[in-house]
Steps between C-alpha positions, in 0.01 A plus 500: 500500500353241266452611142170447325525269201397792278836666571698224334527578130665244267758624257427431134806341336663669206588319181878491441614769260573284197221649289577700192757427230858392539718201563386427854134492401570259214701271726225487760227444239689217330602342829142504627383309193785249516474442874125445460539254213818317603560569867811651656731201451374448146578858395858578403663841510584456133130458418412813696756729335421355158129559550562857617750556216768631733853397590601333824690814583179698476329241718762525774473879488149462643509171693757311702383169360199288410383483862491879526297518179259238632450705816406804291255292296354350818457844652322631191263202479419528871451877484272470195294236682478708816380802304228292331377380838520855636283628214239235576473635855418857402130474420338271761375698799368203694798341683383148430459574129849651508645185655330269250592723204863508610498123539368450146760741359775311681377165370491640145860616538639169627357320197700712255791307345765763577394531865474126546844432355704802610351578842364173635708230335839665444506785752576314825784290358667776295469782754523294817215476748583812704544728200191351337286572805646848536409594142160331515405685819613830351263460205206278602478550875371863488190378316437243772532773764240709315255210477545398863473859622175552306350182645605574856372855482154355444499407868444728795840443660841661470811296419858615546767469231654172624161325509414621150836374380431163664167466319658614172789255524271208572288589197811567290636155585170339406486690169861411414433133567177514301678667208764230494234227504332662200818536294607139558154347438428294191198722442586849633158642417320230695746537790446877503125449526549266796719758672247777434219284642701400808624848588159642416347266758755612761429865421127437542566358845713797598234735364236342722725536803584861420140600440373327813803573719461160664803407706711789372419775749679306771819484293520844336413839650202670335513850361407758757519241776160355415 
């Protein structure tokens, strides 16, 4: 039996447990700053342990190497960003307001220096494409599912899980591409505004279709067999 889109609840990502005092927290904090300022290749292990005021032995007690530390930093930056976007989705009741609010929160995030450098610029090459996508989907994708579910629930039809996932992945791909275009633009703020305008226009078109039902009843079954 097909599941209603309302049954599919996204999981909110948790921030890696590096908060609080201690050696591991200092290493992650210092590494985040250095990776943001200098990039992965431009940050030496010596600089990290010196900044954290620990020995290399202490470093290797917590991490297998610089790549493992970068992955922890990446995960924290992504989780922090996902939580910010999630918070922006709590208040709007109108699904279209929710979608536009989530979009603006996402575009604010991708303009931050640490997100731009660690997630967008360095993440794919350091982690490898498959691992990068896996971690990105674990943190950001649930927010996309929530937005898409809210928008689709505005219609009078019922979608099963695979169709919801198809819509969400298409939108997720568009958002990922848009985020990359913003971070690599000469003027990220101007690029973010263009993205917001473009996706806003697309959302307006979808809203008109959903509210009128034109052409959609023949594709998706309506609730209650209407």
